[in-house]
Amino acid sequence: LYGRFKGETGFRWHCLPISDLSASQIPFRKWIASLLHRRSVVQGRQEGWLFVKKDGKTRAQIRDYDGDFAHYMEVLRENRPELFSVGTLMEHFSLRRSMRRGAVLMTTGKVASTIVNMINRWRTKEGAKGSAPGLSMEQTYTNMRDVIHLMIQYSKAL
């Protein structure tokens, strides 16, 4: 990916290595390829935000999808109630919280905490709130090319 990213200055290339298939059998490559095909071939968009609002130009935010997410969680609960604990409050589910927490919970005990912290350094960057994030020396000077195999290991654990 090339562009401007949250917490970064200027335009940069970003590579996010992930496994082809997660431990829970999610075919990452298939879904990402489908998304990119839709954006570039079907919609004919070669630049701009990957996720946009209905106008096709304005950047979509995670909250724009929260209503749909809540709807599909309700459908899932109706069709597969065994996936939910008794007394689960559906209003506690949100894209803003659920993806982050879910990823951390799914990888806990399956990959080293140093890998989880490396992948989830967004917590440190977001906590900085505009100032320079207080990353550890290891996080600051890690060459991403050297840890690609660790990033793939993390995504396989999901």
PDB file of N, CA and C in Angstrom, residues 68-93:
ATOM      1  N   ASP A  68     -24.060  -1.988  10.514  1.00  0.00           N
ATOM      2  CA  ASP A  68     -24.081  -3.255   9.773  1.00  0.00           C
ATOM      3  C   ASP A  68     -23.467  -4.376  10.604  1.00  0.00           C
ATOM      4  N   PHE A  69     -22.379  -4.059  11.278  1.00  0.00           N
ATOM      5  CA  PHE A  69     -21.714  -5.044  12.120  1.00  0.00           C
ATOM      6  C   PHE A  69     -22.663  -5.537  13.216  1.00  0.00           C
ATOM      7  N   ALA A  70     -23.353  -4.612  13.877  1.00  0.00           N
ATOM      8  CA  ALA A  70     -24.285  -4.985  14.938  1.00  0.00           C
ATOM      9  C   ALA A  70     -25.402  -5.871  14.374  1.00  0.00           C
ATOM     10  N   HIS A  71     -25.881  -5.530  13.198  1.00  0.00           N
ATOM     11  CA  HIS A  71     -26.926  -6.334  12.558  1.00  0.00           C
ATOM     12  C   HIS A  71     -26.435  -7.759  12.312  1.00  0.00           C
ATOM     13  N   TYR A  72     -25.257  -7.892  11.727  1.00  0.00           N
ATOM     14  CA  TYR A  72     -24.738  -9.233  11.422  1.00  0.00           C
ATOM     15  C   TYR A  72     -24.386 -10.017  12.679  1.00  0.00           C
ATOM     16  N   MET A  73     -24.001  -9.333  13.736  1.00  0.00           N
ATOM     17  CA  MET A  73     -23.761 -10.021  15.009  1.00  0.00           C
ATOM     18  C   MET A  73     -25.070 -10.579  15.556  1.00  0.00           C
ATOM     19  N   GLU A  74     -26.146  -9.833  15.415  1.00  0.00           N
ATOM     20  CA  GLU A  74     -27.465 -10.321  15.848  1.00  0.00           C
ATOM     21  C   GLU A  74     -27.899 -11.531  15.017  1.00  0.00           C
ATOM     22  N   VAL A  75     -27.681 -11.463  13.707  1.00  0.00           N
ATOM     23  CA  VAL A  75     -28.009 -12.586  12.826  1.00  0.00           C
ATOM     24  C   VAL A  75     -27.192 -13.811  13.228  1.00  0.00           C
ATOM     25  N   LEU A  76     -25.914 -13.609  13.488  1.00  0.00           N
ATOM     26  CA  LEU A  76     -25.047 -14.710  13.905  1.00  0.00           C
ATOM     27  C   LEU A  76     -25.532 -15.302  15.224  1.00  0.00           C
ATOM     28  N   ARG A  77     -25.905 -14.443  16.144  1.00  0.00           N
ATOM     29  CA  ARG A  77     -26.384 -14.926  17.447  1.00  0.00           C
ATOM     30  C   ARG A  77     -27.666 -15.759  17.284  1.00  0.00           C
ATOM     31  N   GLU A  78     -28.544 -15.334  16.375  1.00  0.00           N
ATOM     32  CA  GLU A  78     -29.778 -16.087  16.136  1.00  0.00           C
ATOM     33  C   GLU A  78     -29.494 -17.451  15.501  1.00  0.00           C
ATOM     34  N   ASN A  79     -28.534 -17.475  14.566  1.00  0.00           N
ATOM     35  CA  ASN A  79     -28.246 -18.707  13.824  1.00  0.00           C
ATOM     36  C   ASN A  79     -27.252 -19.630  14.507  1.00  0.00           C
ATOM     37  N   ARG A  80     -26.358 -19.064  15.317  1.00  0.00           N
ATOM     38  CA  ARG A  80     -25.325 -19.866  15.991  1.00  0.00           C
ATOM     39  C   ARG A  80     -25.186 -19.444  17.451  1.00  0.00           C
ATOM     40  N   PRO A  81     -26.239 -19.641  18.260  1.00  0.00           N
ATOM     41  CA  PRO A  81     -26.209 -19.158  19.647  1.00  0.00           C
ATOM     42  C   PRO A  81     -25.091 -19.775  20.481  1.00  0.00           C
ATOM     43  N   GLU A  82     -24.597 -20.937  20.075  1.00  0.00           N
ATOM     44  CA  GLU A  82     -23.523 -21.596  20.845  1.00  0.00           C
ATOM     45  C   GLU A  82     -22.220 -20.796  20.819  1.00  0.00           C
ATOM     46  N   LEU A  83     -22.102 -19.847  19.906  1.00  0.00           N
ATOM     47  CA  LEU A  83     -20.894 -19.024  19.822  1.00  0.00           C
ATOM     48  C   LEU A  83     -20.872 -17.908  20.872  1.00  0.00           C
ATOM     49  N   PHE A  84     -21.995 -17.709  21.545  1.00  0.00           N
ATOM     50  CA  PHE A  84     -22.115 -16.610  22.501  1.00  0.00           C
ATOM     51  C   PHE A  84     -22.359 -17.144  23.905  1.00  0.00           C
ATOM     52  N   SER A  85     -21.706 -16.534  24.883  1.00  0.00           N
ATOM     53  CA  SER A  85     -21.925 -16.909  26.284  1.00  0.00           C
ATOM     54  C   SER A  85     -23.323 -16.489  26.708  1.00  0.00           C
ATOM     55  N   VAL A  86     -23.871 -17.210  27.666  1.00  0.00           N
ATOM     56  CA  VAL A  86     -25.178 -16.850  28.206  1.00  0.00           C
ATOM     57  C   VAL A  86     -25.064 -15.459  28.836  1.00  0.00           C
ATOM     58  N   GLY A  87     -26.020 -14.615  28.545  1.00  0.00           N
ATOM     59  CA  GLY A  87     -26.020 -13.265  29.117  1.00  0.00           C
ATOM     60  C   GLY A  87     -25.164 -12.265  28.354  1.00  0.00           C
ATOM     61  N   THR A  88     -24.647 -12.650  27.175  1.00  0.00           N
ATOM     62  CA  THR A  88     -23.841 -11.724  26.379  1.00  0.00           C
ATOM     63  C   THR A  88     -24.681 -10.515  25.997  1.00  0.00           C
ATOM     64  N   LEU A  89     -24.180  -9.330  26.275  1.00  0.00           N
ATOM     65  CA  LEU A  89     -24.867  -8.091  25.913  1.00  0.00           C
ATOM     66  C   LEU A  89     -24.376  -7.632  24.551  1.00  0.00           C
ATOM     67  N   MET A  90     -25.258  -7.683  23.584  1.00  0.00           N
ATOM     68  CA  MET A  90     -24.862  -7.368  22.209  1.00  0.00           C
ATOM     69  C   MET A  90     -24.434  -5.921  22.032  1.00  0.00           C
ATOM     70  N   GLU A  91     -24.924  -5.027  22.887  1.00  0.00           N
ATOM     71  CA  GLU A  91     -24.527  -3.618  22.750  1.00  0.00           C
ATOM     72  C   GLU A  91     -23.055  -3.392  23.096  1.00  0.00           C
ATOM     73  N   HIS A  92     -22.413  -4.404  23.661  1.00  0.00           N
ATOM     74  CA  HIS A  92     -20.982  -4.294  23.956  1.00  0.00           C
ATOM     75  C   HIS A  92     -20.113  -4.592  22.734  1.00  0.00           C
ATOM     76  N   PHE A  93     -20.731  -5.087  21.660  1.00  0.00           N
ATOM     77  CA  PHE A  93     -19.978  -5.382  20.449  1.00  0.00           C
ATOM     78  C   PHE A  93     -19.906  -4.147  19.569  1.00  0.00           C
TER      79      PHE A  93
END
